[in-house]
Amino acid sequence: MLPEEDYPGAIQLCLECQKAASTFKHYSCISELNSKLQDTLEQIEEQLDVALSKICKNFDINHYTKVQQAYRLLGKTQTAMDQLHMHFTQAIHNTVFQVVLGYVELCAGNTDTKFQKLQYKDLCTHITSDSYIPCLADLCKALWEVMLSYYRTMQWHENHDQDEAATVSSDGSSVVGTEENSFDRSYVKKKLEHGLSRIWQDVQLKVKTYLLGTDLSNFKYDDFIFVLDVISRLMQVGEEFCGSKSEVLQESIRKQSVNYFKTYHRTRLEELRMFLENETWELCPVKSSFHILQLHEFKFMVQSRSPSVSPSKQPASAISTAVTLFEQYCNGGNPFEIQADSKDDETEDVLASNGYESDEQEKSAYQEYDSDSDVPEELKRDYVDEQTGDAPMKSVSRETLKSKKKSDYSLNKGNAPILTNTTLNVVRLVGKYMQMMNILKPIAFDVIHFMSQLFDYYLYAVYTFFGRNDTFELTGLGLSSSRLRTTLNRIQESLIDLEVSADPTGTLTAAEERKEKVPSPHLSHLVVLTSGNSLYGLAERVVATESLVFLAEQFECLQPHLDAVMPAAKKPFLQQFYSQVSIM
């Protein structure tokens, strides 16, 4: 019977034999038989405990039903529940250790057994950067299986209790038996409910140890976003599992996120400086219908308009039904399966074709401006006569016409936004920052603070390039308002490292403070602001100013989204930032 896992049948047979043997216990041979039956019963109970432990990783309803029937025959229903929780705790420990050990040994490339003797915390520090993400995914998948087994165990008891209550009410069982069963059911129910938070706490601590075992500051952006996405999904599991807010996970991932984001933001600021110093302030040709939500980096905002319960890519049908992950994956599948990002299969349709929005326009442009003889004189002079009343337009040099065979000049503010390649780069960065903030709201303030620095640096660069030495500014005619002056002074004090050029040896004090700053950008030598032939760079000045206005408008559009995730105590910072945006 035992090889067939018929534990109730084996126990029932032993009990019947014991009952029969007790009748003839005065015979010595029967007494020895009774002792052997007791030993056999204890052996069955040991095998029964092993069978109970198998439930923790792969719940099988028929298997568990037999195990519960067997424990009930032994009168040890409560003991079984105590043992079950110990098995679940052990299963969590063994599961995470084996998953991490497998990756560590695989990456080590040898059969050295020294890793098996390490503590789990020390083992996590041996995970390589390349194996970190697949190991994290497998770790969460394995822990999900344990929690799903616990969830299905609770389901079994709920259904069993309902069936038993219905049976008692229909056949009128004895009061004594009913009270005993009722007590057992009450004990089991309380034990299972209490075990929810205990098991989730064990899961959190194991994942926390793994998260903090590796420095993630040098991870690629997409890889780090994937880590956040996995942990966010795991926190969703915790909320559905026991209503937990996952404070342990939130704090550990917040530490990693702030550490990562500081490094990431510092690199992005340096890149922005490089972009600005190489920017020629020519028009970036985008379609008149251009909107930032068309960019890949903002796709998540379109998806999140539905009441999604997870940042992971979920089909709209799954979101609308509000099905929990345990219900969705109860009979198969795993919410932590790595899914290929479909972003590469998508195409952005935001750029106008060589400055035009249709092939016909482009063909016409080639025909019209194929030679210098056909180019209107006003375009050759690098400026446009504005007596027609048109809005300021981007001028096109003869060299630009020769290389592009047409003019970006037709894209004015009337039919397309005026922005530069650098502006578009900043907008994309804002999208990436918001994506990270959307996945992990505890770092919302840090992200918004760094986002504001992107705008501040762009504003400071435009003013430095085109406004600081303006003749009218020096005469005191007030081209910059007092609010703008105050804003620029604040940016210079908090963000701009003015000592880089002043002290090239780097022997400066307050190194930590300077680490948070970035040098002031320098205007590209390709941009000439001193020539009367180009109206002292009028076209570049217009594009720079209008691109700054465009960037300010995008931030204003995003204000409701930022305000929704900003902690209440930090909202004054957001209000102050938008007060400066409004002066654009």
Coordinates of N, CA and C in Angstrom, one line a residue, residues 176-362:
V176 N -20.5 15.0 19.7 CA -19.1 15.0 20.1 C -18.2 15.0 18.9
G177 N -18.5 14.2 17.9 CA -17.6 14.1 16.7 C -17.6 15.5 16.0
T178 N -18.7 16.1 16.0 CA -18.9 17.4 15.3 C -18.0 18.4 16.0
E179 N -18.1 18.5 17.3 CA -17.4 19.5 18.0 C -15.9 19.3 17.9
E180 N -15.4 18.0 17.9 CA -14.0 17.7 17.7 C -13.5 18.1 16.3
N181 N -14.3 17.8 15.3 CA -13.9 18.2 14.0 C -13.9 19.7 13.8
S182 N -14.9 20.4 14.4 CA -15.0 21.8 14.4 C -13.8 22.5 15.0
F183 N -13.3 21.9 16.1 CA -12.1 22.4 16.8 C -10.9 22.3 15.9
D184 N -10.8 21.1 15.3 CA -9.7 20.9 14.3 C -9.7 21.9 13.2
R185 N -10.9 22.0 12.6 CA -11.0 22.9 11.5 C -10.7 24.4 11.9
S186 N -11.1 24.8 13.0 CA -10.8 26.1 13.5 C -9.3 26.3 13.7
Y187 N -8.6 25.3 14.3 CA -7.2 25.3 14.5 C -6.4 25.4 13.2
V188 N -6.8 24.6 12.3 CA -6.2 24.6 11.0 C -6.4 25.9 10.2
K189 N -7.5 26.4 10.3 CA -7.8 27.7 9.6 C -7.0 28.8 10.2
K190 N -6.9 28.9 11.5 CA -6.1 30.0 12.1 C -4.6 29.8 11.8
K191 N -4.2 28.5 11.8 CA -2.8 28.2 11.6 C -2.4 28.6 10.2
L192 N -3.3 28.3 9.2 CA -3.0 28.6 7.8 C -3.0 30.1 7.6
E193 N -3.9 30.8 8.2 CA -4.0 32.3 8.0 C -2.8 33.0 8.6
H194 N -2.3 32.5 9.8 CA -1.2 33.0 10.5 C 0.1 32.7 9.6
G195 N 0.1 31.6 9.0 CA 1.3 31.2 8.2 C 1.5 32.0 7.0
L196 N 0.5 32.7 6.5 CA 0.6 33.5 5.3 C 1.7 34.5 5.4
S197 N 1.6 35.3 6.5 CA 2.5 36.4 6.7 C 3.9 35.9 7.1
R198 N 3.9 34.8 7.7 CA 5.2 34.2 8.1 C 6.0 33.7 6.9
I199 N 5.3 33.0 6.0 CA 5.9 32.5 4.8 C 6.3 33.7 3.9
W200 N 5.5 34.7 3.8 CA 5.9 35.8 2.9 C 7.1 36.6 3.5
Q201 N 7.2 36.6 4.8 CA 8.3 37.3 5.4 C 9.6 36.5 5.1
D202 N 9.5 35.2 5.1 CA 10.7 34.4 4.8 C 11.1 34.6 3.3
V203 N 10.1 34.7 2.4 CA 10.4 35.0 1.0 C 11.0 36.3 0.8
Q204 N 10.5 37.3 1.5 CA 11.1 38.7 1.4 C 12.5 38.7 1.8
L205 N 12.8 38.1 3.0 CA 14.2 38.1 3.5 C 15.2 37.4 2.6
K206 N 14.7 36.3 2.0 CA 15.6 35.6 1.0 C 15.9 36.4 -0.2
V207 N 14.8 37.1 -0.7 CA 15.0 37.9 -1.9 C 15.8 39.1 -1.6
K208 N 15.6 39.7 -0.5 CA 16.3 40.9 0.0 C 17.8 40.6 0.0
T209 N 18.2 39.4 0.6 CA 19.6 39.0 0.7 C 20.2 38.9 -0.7
Y210 N 19.4 38.4 -1.6 CA 19.9 38.2 -3.0 C 20.1 39.6 -3.7
L211 N 19.1 40.5 -3.5 CA 19.1 41.8 -4.1 C 20.4 42.6 -3.7
L212 N 20.7 42.5 -2.4 CA 21.7 43.4 -1.8 C 23.1 42.7 -1.9
G213 N 23.1 41.5 -2.5 CA 24.4 40.8 -2.6 C 25.2 41.2 -3.8
T214 N 24.7 42.0 -4.7 CA 25.3 42.5 -5.9 C 25.2 44.0 -6.1
D215 N 26.2 44.7 -6.5 CA 26.1 46.1 -6.8 C 25.6 46.2 -8.2
L216 N 24.4 46.9 -8.3 CA 23.7 47.0 -9.6 C 23.9 48.4 -10.3
S217 N 24.8 49.2 -9.7 CA 25.0 50.5 -10.2 C 25.5 50.6 -11.6
N218 N 26.2 49.6 -12.1 CA 26.7 49.6 -13.5 C 25.9 48.8 -14.4
F219 N 24.7 48.4 -14.0 CA 23.8 47.6 -14.9 C 23.3 48.5 -16.1
K220 N 23.0 47.9 -17.2 CA 22.3 48.6 -18.3 C 20.9 49.0 -17.8
Y221 N 20.4 50.1 -18.4 CA 19.1 50.6 -18.0 C 18.0 49.6 -18.1
D222 N 18.0 48.9 -19.3 CA 16.9 48.0 -19.5 C 17.0 46.8 -18.6
D223 N 18.3 46.4 -18.2 CA 18.4 45.3 -17.3 C 17.9 45.7 -15.9
F224 N 18.3 46.9 -15.5 CA 17.8 47.4 -14.2 C 16.3 47.5 -14.1
I225 N 15.7 48.0 -15.2 CA 14.3 48.1 -15.3 C 13.6 46.7 -15.2
F226 N 14.3 45.7 -15.8 CA 13.7 44.4 -15.6 C 13.8 43.9 -14.2
V227 N 14.9 44.2 -13.5 CA 15.0 43.9 -12.1 C 13.8 44.5 -11.3
L228 N 13.6 45.8 -11.5 CA 12.5 46.5 -10.9 C 11.2 45.9 -11.2
D229 N 11.0 45.5 -12.4 CA 9.7 44.9 -12.9 C 9.5 43.6 -12.2
V230 N 10.5 42.8 -12.0 CA 10.4 41.5 -11.4 C 10.1 41.7 -9.9
I231 N 10.8 42.6 -9.2 CA 10.5 42.8 -7.8 C 9.1 43.4 -7.6
S232 N 8.7 44.3 -8.5 CA 7.4 44.9 -8.4 C 6.3 43.8 -8.6
R233 N 6.6 42.9 -9.5 CA 5.6 41.7 -9.6 C 5.6 40.9 -8.4
L234 N 6.8 40.7 -7.8 CA 6.9 39.9 -6.5 C 6.1 40.6 -5.4
M235 N 6.2 41.9 -5.3 CA 5.5 42.7 -4.3 C 4.0 42.6 -4.5
Q236 N 3.6 42.5 -5.8 CA 2.2 42.3 -6.1 C 1.7 40.9 -5.6
V237 N 2.6 39.9 -5.8 CA 2.3 38.6 -5.3 C 2.1 38.6 -3.8
G238 N 3.0 39.4 -3.1 CA 2.9 39.5 -1.6 C 1.6 40.1 -1.2
E239 N 1.2 41.2 -1.9 CA -0.1 41.8 -1.6 C -1.3 40.9 -1.8
E240 N -1.3 40.1 -2.8 CA -2.4 39.2 -3.1 C -2.3 38.0 -2.1
F241 N -1.1 37.6 -1.7 CA -0.9 36.5 -0.9 C -1.4 36.7 0.6
C242 N -1.0 37.9 1.1 CA -1.4 38.1 2.5 C -1.7 39.6 2.8
G243 N -1.8 40.4 1.8 CA -2.1 41.8 2.0 C -0.9 42.6 2.5
S244 N 0.3 42.1 2.3 CA 1.5 42.8 2.7 C 1.9 43.9 1.8
K245 N 2.4 45.0 2.3 CA 3.0 46.1 1.5 C 4.5 45.9 1.2
S246 N 5.0 44.7 1.7 CA 6.4 44.3 1.3 C 7.4 45.4 1.7
E247 N 7.4 45.8 3.0 CA 8.3 46.9 3.4 C 9.7 46.4 3.3
V248 N 10.0 45.1 3.5 CA 11.4 44.6 3.4 C 11.9 44.7 2.0
L249 N 11.1 44.3 1.1 CA 11.5 44.4 -0.3 C 11.6 45.8 -0.8
Q250 N 10.6 46.6 -0.4 CA 10.6 48.0 -0.8 C 11.9 48.7 -0.4
E251 N 12.3 48.5 0.8 CA 13.5 49.2 1.4 C 14.7 48.7 0.7
S252 N 14.8 47.4 0.4 CA 16.0 46.9 -0.2 C 16.1 47.4 -1.7
I253 N 15.0 47.3 -2.4 CA 15.1 47.8 -3.8 C 15.2 49.3 -3.9
R254 N 14.7 50.0 -2.9 CA 14.9 51.4 -2.9 C 16.4 51.8 -2.7
K255 N 17.1 51.1 -1.8 CA 18.5 51.3 -1.7 C 19.2 51.1 -3.0
Q256 N 18.9 50.0 -3.6 CA 19.6 49.7 -4.9 C 19.2 50.7 -6.0
S257 N 18.0 51.1 -6.0 CA 17.5 52.0 -7.0 C 18.2 53.4 -6.9
V258 N 18.2 53.9 -5.6 CA 18.8 55.2 -5.4 C 20.3 55.1 -5.8
N259 N 21.0 54.1 -5.4 CA 22.4 53.9 -5.7 C 22.6 53.8 -7.2
Y260 N 21.7 53.0 -7.9 CA 21.8 52.9 -9.3 C 21.5 54.2 -10.0
F261 N 20.5 54.9 -9.6 CA 20.0 56.1 -10.3 C 21.0 57.2 -10.2
K262 N 21.7 57.3 -9.0 CA 22.7 58.4 -8.9 C 23.8 58.2 -9.9
T263 N 24.2 57.0 -10.1 CA 25.3 56.7 -11.1 C 24.7 56.9 -12.5
Y264 N 23.5 56.4 -12.7 CA 22.9 56.6 -14.1 C 22.7 58.0 -14.4
H265 N 22.2 58.8 -13.5 CA 21.9 60.2 -13.7 C 23.2 61.0 -14.0
R266 N 24.2 60.7 -13.2 CA 25.5 61.4 -13.4 C 26.0 61.2 -14.8
T267 N 25.9 59.9 -15.3 CA 26.3 59.6 -16.6 C 25.5 60.3 -17.7
R268 N 24.2 60.4 -17.4 CA 23.3 61.1 -18.4 C 23.5 62.6 -18.4
L269 N 23.8 63.2 -17.3 CA 24.1 64.6 -17.3 C 25.4 64.9 -18.1
E270 N 26.4 64.0 -18.0 CA 27.6 64.2 -18.7 C 27.3 64.0 -20.2
E271 N 26.5 63.1 -20.6 CA 26.1 62.9 -22.0 C 25.3 64.1 -22.5
L272 N 24.5 64.7 -21.6 CA 23.7 65.8 -22.0 C 24.6 67.0 -22.3
R273 N 25.7 67.1 -21.5 CA 26.7 68.2 -21.7 C 27.3 68.0 -23.0
M274 N 27.7 66.7 -23.3 CA 28.3 66.4 -24.6 C 27.4 66.8 -25.8
F275 N 26.1 66.4 -25.6 CA 25.1 66.7 -26.7 C 25.0 68.3 -26.9
L276 N 24.9 69.0 -25.8 CA 24.8 70.4 -25.9 C 26.0 71.1 -26.5
E277 N 27.2 70.6 -26.2 CA 28.4 71.2 -26.7 C 28.6 70.8 -28.2
N278 N 27.9 69.8 -28.7 CA 28.0 69.5 -30.1 C 26.8 69.9 -30.9
E279 N 25.8 70.5 -30.2 CA 24.6 70.9 -30.8 C 24.8 72.1 -31.7
T280 N 24.3 72.0 -32.9 CA 24.4 73.2 -33.8 C 23.1 74.0 -33.9
W281 N 22.1 73.6 -33.1 CA 20.9 74.3 -32.9 C 20.1 74.4 -34.3
E282 N 20.1 73.3 -35.0 CA 19.3 73.2 -36.2 C 18.1 72.4 -35.9
L283 N 17.1 72.6 -36.7 CA 15.8 72.0 -36.5 C 15.8 70.5 -36.6
C284 N 15.2 69.8 -35.7 CA 15.0 68.3 -35.8 C 13.7 68.1 -36.5
P285 N 13.7 67.6 -37.7 CA 12.4 67.5 -38.4 C 11.5 66.4 -37.9
V286 N 10.4 66.8 -37.1 CA 9.4 65.9 -36.7 C 8.1 66.2 -37.3
K287 N 7.2 65.3 -37.3 CA 5.9 65.5 -37.9 C 5.1 66.5 -37.1
S288 N 4.1 67.1 -37.8 CA 3.3 68.1 -37.2 C 2.4 67.4 -36.1
S289 N 2.2 66.1 -36.3 CA 1.4 65.3 -35.3 C 2.2 64.8 -34.1
F290 N 3.5 65.1 -34.1 CA 4.4 64.6 -33.1 C 3.8 64.8 -31.6
H291 N 3.9 63.7 -30.8 CA 3.5 63.8 -29.4 C 4.5 62.9 -28.7
I292 N 4.9 63.2 -27.5 CA 5.9 62.4 -26.8 C 5.4 61.0 -26.5
L293 N 4.1 60.8 -26.4 CA 3.6 59.5 -26.1 C 3.8 58.5 -27.3
Q294 N 4.2 59.1 -28.4 CA 4.6 58.2 -29.6 C 6.0 57.6 -29.4
L295 N 6.8 58.1 -28.5 CA 8.1 57.6 -28.3 C 8.1 56.3 -27.5
H296 N 9.0 55.4 -27.7 CA 9.1 54.1 -27.0 C 9.1 54.3 -25.5
E297 N 9.8 55.3 -25.1 CA 10.0 55.5 -23.7 C 8.8 55.9 -22.9
F298 N 7.7 56.3 -23.6 CA 6.5 56.7 -23.0 C 5.3 55.7 -23.2
K299 N 5.7 54.6 -23.8 CA 4.6 53.6 -24.1 C 3.9 53.1 -22.9
F300 N 4.7 53.0 -21.8 CA 4.1 52.5 -20.5 C 3.0 53.4 -20.0
M301 N 3.0 54.7 -20.3 CA 2.0 55.6 -19.9 C 0.7 55.3 -20.6
V302 N 0.8 54.9 -21.9 CA -0.4 54.6 -22.6 C -1.0 53.3 -22.1
Q303 N -0.2 52.3 -21.7 CA -0.6 51.1 -21.2 C -1.2 51.2 -19.8
S304 N -0.6 52.2 -19.0 CA -1.0 52.3 -17.6 C -2.3 53.1 -17.4
R305 N -2.9 53.6 -18.6 CA -4.2 54.3 -18.4 C -5.3 53.3 -18.0
S306 N -5.1 52.0 -18.3 CA -6.0 51.0 -17.9 C -5.6 50.7 -16.4
P307 N -6.6 50.2 -15.6 CA -6.3 50.0 -14.2 C -5.5 48.7 -14.0
S308 N -4.2 48.8 -14.4 CA -3.3 47.7 -14.4 C -2.9 47.5 -12.9
V309 N -2.7 46.2 -12.6 CA -2.3 45.8 -11.2 C -0.8 45.5 -11.2
S310 N -0.1 45.6 -12.4 CA 1.3 45.3 -12.4 C 1.9 46.1 -13.5
P311 N 3.2 46.5 -13.4 CA 3.9 47.2 -14.4 C 4.3 46.3 -15.6
S312 N 4.2 45.0 -15.4 CA 4.6 44.1 -16.4 C 3.6 44.2 -17.6
K313 N 4.1 43.8 -18.8 CA 3.2 43.9 -20.0 C 2.1 42.9 -19.9
Q314 N 0.9 43.4 -19.6 CA -0.3 42.6 -19.5 C -1.2 42.9 -20.6
P315 N -1.8 41.9 -21.2 CA -2.9 42.2 -22.2 C -4.0 42.9 -21.6
A316 N -4.7 43.7 -22.4 CA -5.8 44.5 -21.8 C -6.9 43.6 -21.3
S317 N -7.2 42.4 -21.9 CA -8.2 41.6 -21.4 C -7.9 41.0 -20.0
A318 N -6.7 40.8 -19.8 CA -6.3 40.2 -18.4 C -6.4 41.3 -17.4
I319 N -6.2 42.6 -17.8 CA -6.3 43.7 -16.8 C -7.7 44.0 -16.5
S320 N -8.6 44.0 -17.5 CA -9.9 44.4 -17.2 C -10.7 43.4 -16.3
T321 N -10.3 42.2 -16.3 CA -11.1 41.2 -15.5 C -10.6 41.2 -14.1
A322 N -9.5 41.9 -13.7 CA -9.0 42.0 -12.4 C -8.8 40.7 -11.7
V323 N -8.3 39.7 -12.4 CA -8.0 38.4 -11.9 C -6.7 38.4 -11.2
T324 N -6.6 37.9 -10.0 CA -5.4 37.8 -9.2 C -4.4 36.9 -9.9
L325 N -3.1 37.0 -9.6 CA -2.1 36.2 -10.2 C -2.3 34.7 -9.8
F326 N -2.8 34.5 -8.5 CA -3.0 33.2 -8.1 C -4.1 32.5 -8.8
E327 N -5.1 33.2 -9.1 CA -6.2 32.7 -9.9 C -5.8 32.5 -11.4
Q328 N -5.0 33.4 -11.9 CA -4.6 33.3 -13.3 C -3.7 32.2 -13.5
Y329 N -2.8 31.9 -12.6 CA -1.7 30.9 -12.8 C -1.9 29.7 -11.9
C330 N -3.1 29.5 -11.3 CA -3.3 28.4 -10.4 C -3.1 27.0 -11.0
N331 N -3.5 26.9 -12.3 CA -3.5 25.6 -12.9 C -2.3 25.5 -13.9
G332 N -1.4 26.4 -13.9 CA -0.2 26.3 -14.8 C 0.3 27.7 -15.2
G333 N 1.6 27.6 -15.7 CA 2.2 28.9 -16.0 C 2.9 29.5 -14.8
N334 N 3.6 30.6 -15.0 CA 4.3 31.3 -14.0 C 4.4 32.8 -14.3
P335 N 4.1 33.6 -13.4 CA 4.1 35.1 -13.6 C 5.5 35.6 -13.8
F336 N 6.5 34.8 -13.5 CA 7.9 35.3 -13.6 C 8.6 34.8 -14.8
E337 N 7.9 34.2 -15.7 CA 8.5 33.8 -17.0 C 9.1 35.0 -17.7
I338 N 10.3 34.9 -18.1 CA 10.9 36.0 -18.9 C 10.3 36.1 -20.2
Q339 N 9.7 37.3 -20.5 CA 9.1 37.5 -21.8 C 9.9 38.5 -22.6
A340 N 10.1 38.2 -23.9 CA 10.8 39.0 -24.8 C 10.2 40.4 -24.9
D341 N 11.0 41.4 -24.8 CA 10.4 42.8 -25.0 C 10.1 43.0 -26.4
S342 N 8.9 43.4 -26.7 CA 8.4 43.6 -28.1 C 8.8 45.0 -28.6
K343 N 9.6 45.8 -27.8 CA 9.9 47.2 -28.2 C 10.7 47.2 -29.5
D344 N 11.5 46.2 -29.7 CA 12.3 46.2 -30.9 C 11.5 45.9 -32.2
D345 N 10.3 45.3 -32.0 CA 9.5 45.1 -33.2 C 8.6 46.3 -33.5
E346 N 8.6 47.3 -32.7 CA 7.8 48.4 -32.9 C 8.7 49.5 -33.7
T347 N 8.0 50.4 -34.3 CA 8.7 51.4 -35.0 C 8.1 52.8 -34.6
E348 N 8.9 53.7 -34.4 CA 8.5 55.1 -34.1 C 8.3 55.8 -35.4
D349 N 7.1 56.5 -35.5 CA 6.8 57.2 -36.7 C 6.6 58.7 -36.4
V350 N 7.7 59.3 -35.9 CA 7.7 60.7 -35.4 C 8.5 61.6 -36.3
L351 N 9.5 61.1 -37.0 CA 10.3 62.0 -37.8 C 9.7 62.2 -39.2
A352 N 9.7 63.4 -39.6 CA 9.3 63.7 -41.0 C 10.4 63.2 -41.9
S353 N 10.0 62.7 -43.1 CA 11.0 62.2 -44.0 C 11.9 63.3 -44.6
N354 N 13.1 63.4 -44.1 CA 14.1 64.4 -44.5 C 13.5 65.8 -44.4
G355 N 12.7 66.0 -43.4 CA 12.1 67.3 -43.3 C 10.7 67.5 -43.8
Y356 N 10.2 66.4 -44.5 CA 8.9 66.5 -45.1 C 8.1 65.3 -44.6
E357 N 6.8 65.4 -44.7 CA 5.9 64.4 -44.1 C 5.3 63.4 -45.1
S358 N 5.7 63.6 -46.4 CA 5.3 62.7 -47.4 C 6.3 62.5 -48.5
D359 N 6.3 61.4 -49.2 CA 7.2 61.2 -50.3 C 7.0 62.2 -51.4
E360 N 5.8 62.7 -51.6 CA 5.5 63.7 -52.7 C 6.2 65.0 -52.3
Q361 N 6.2 65.4 -51.1 CA 6.8 66.6 -50.7 C 8.3 66.5 -50.8
E362 N 8.8 65.3 -50.4 CA 10.3 65.1 -50.5 C 10.8 65.2 -51.9

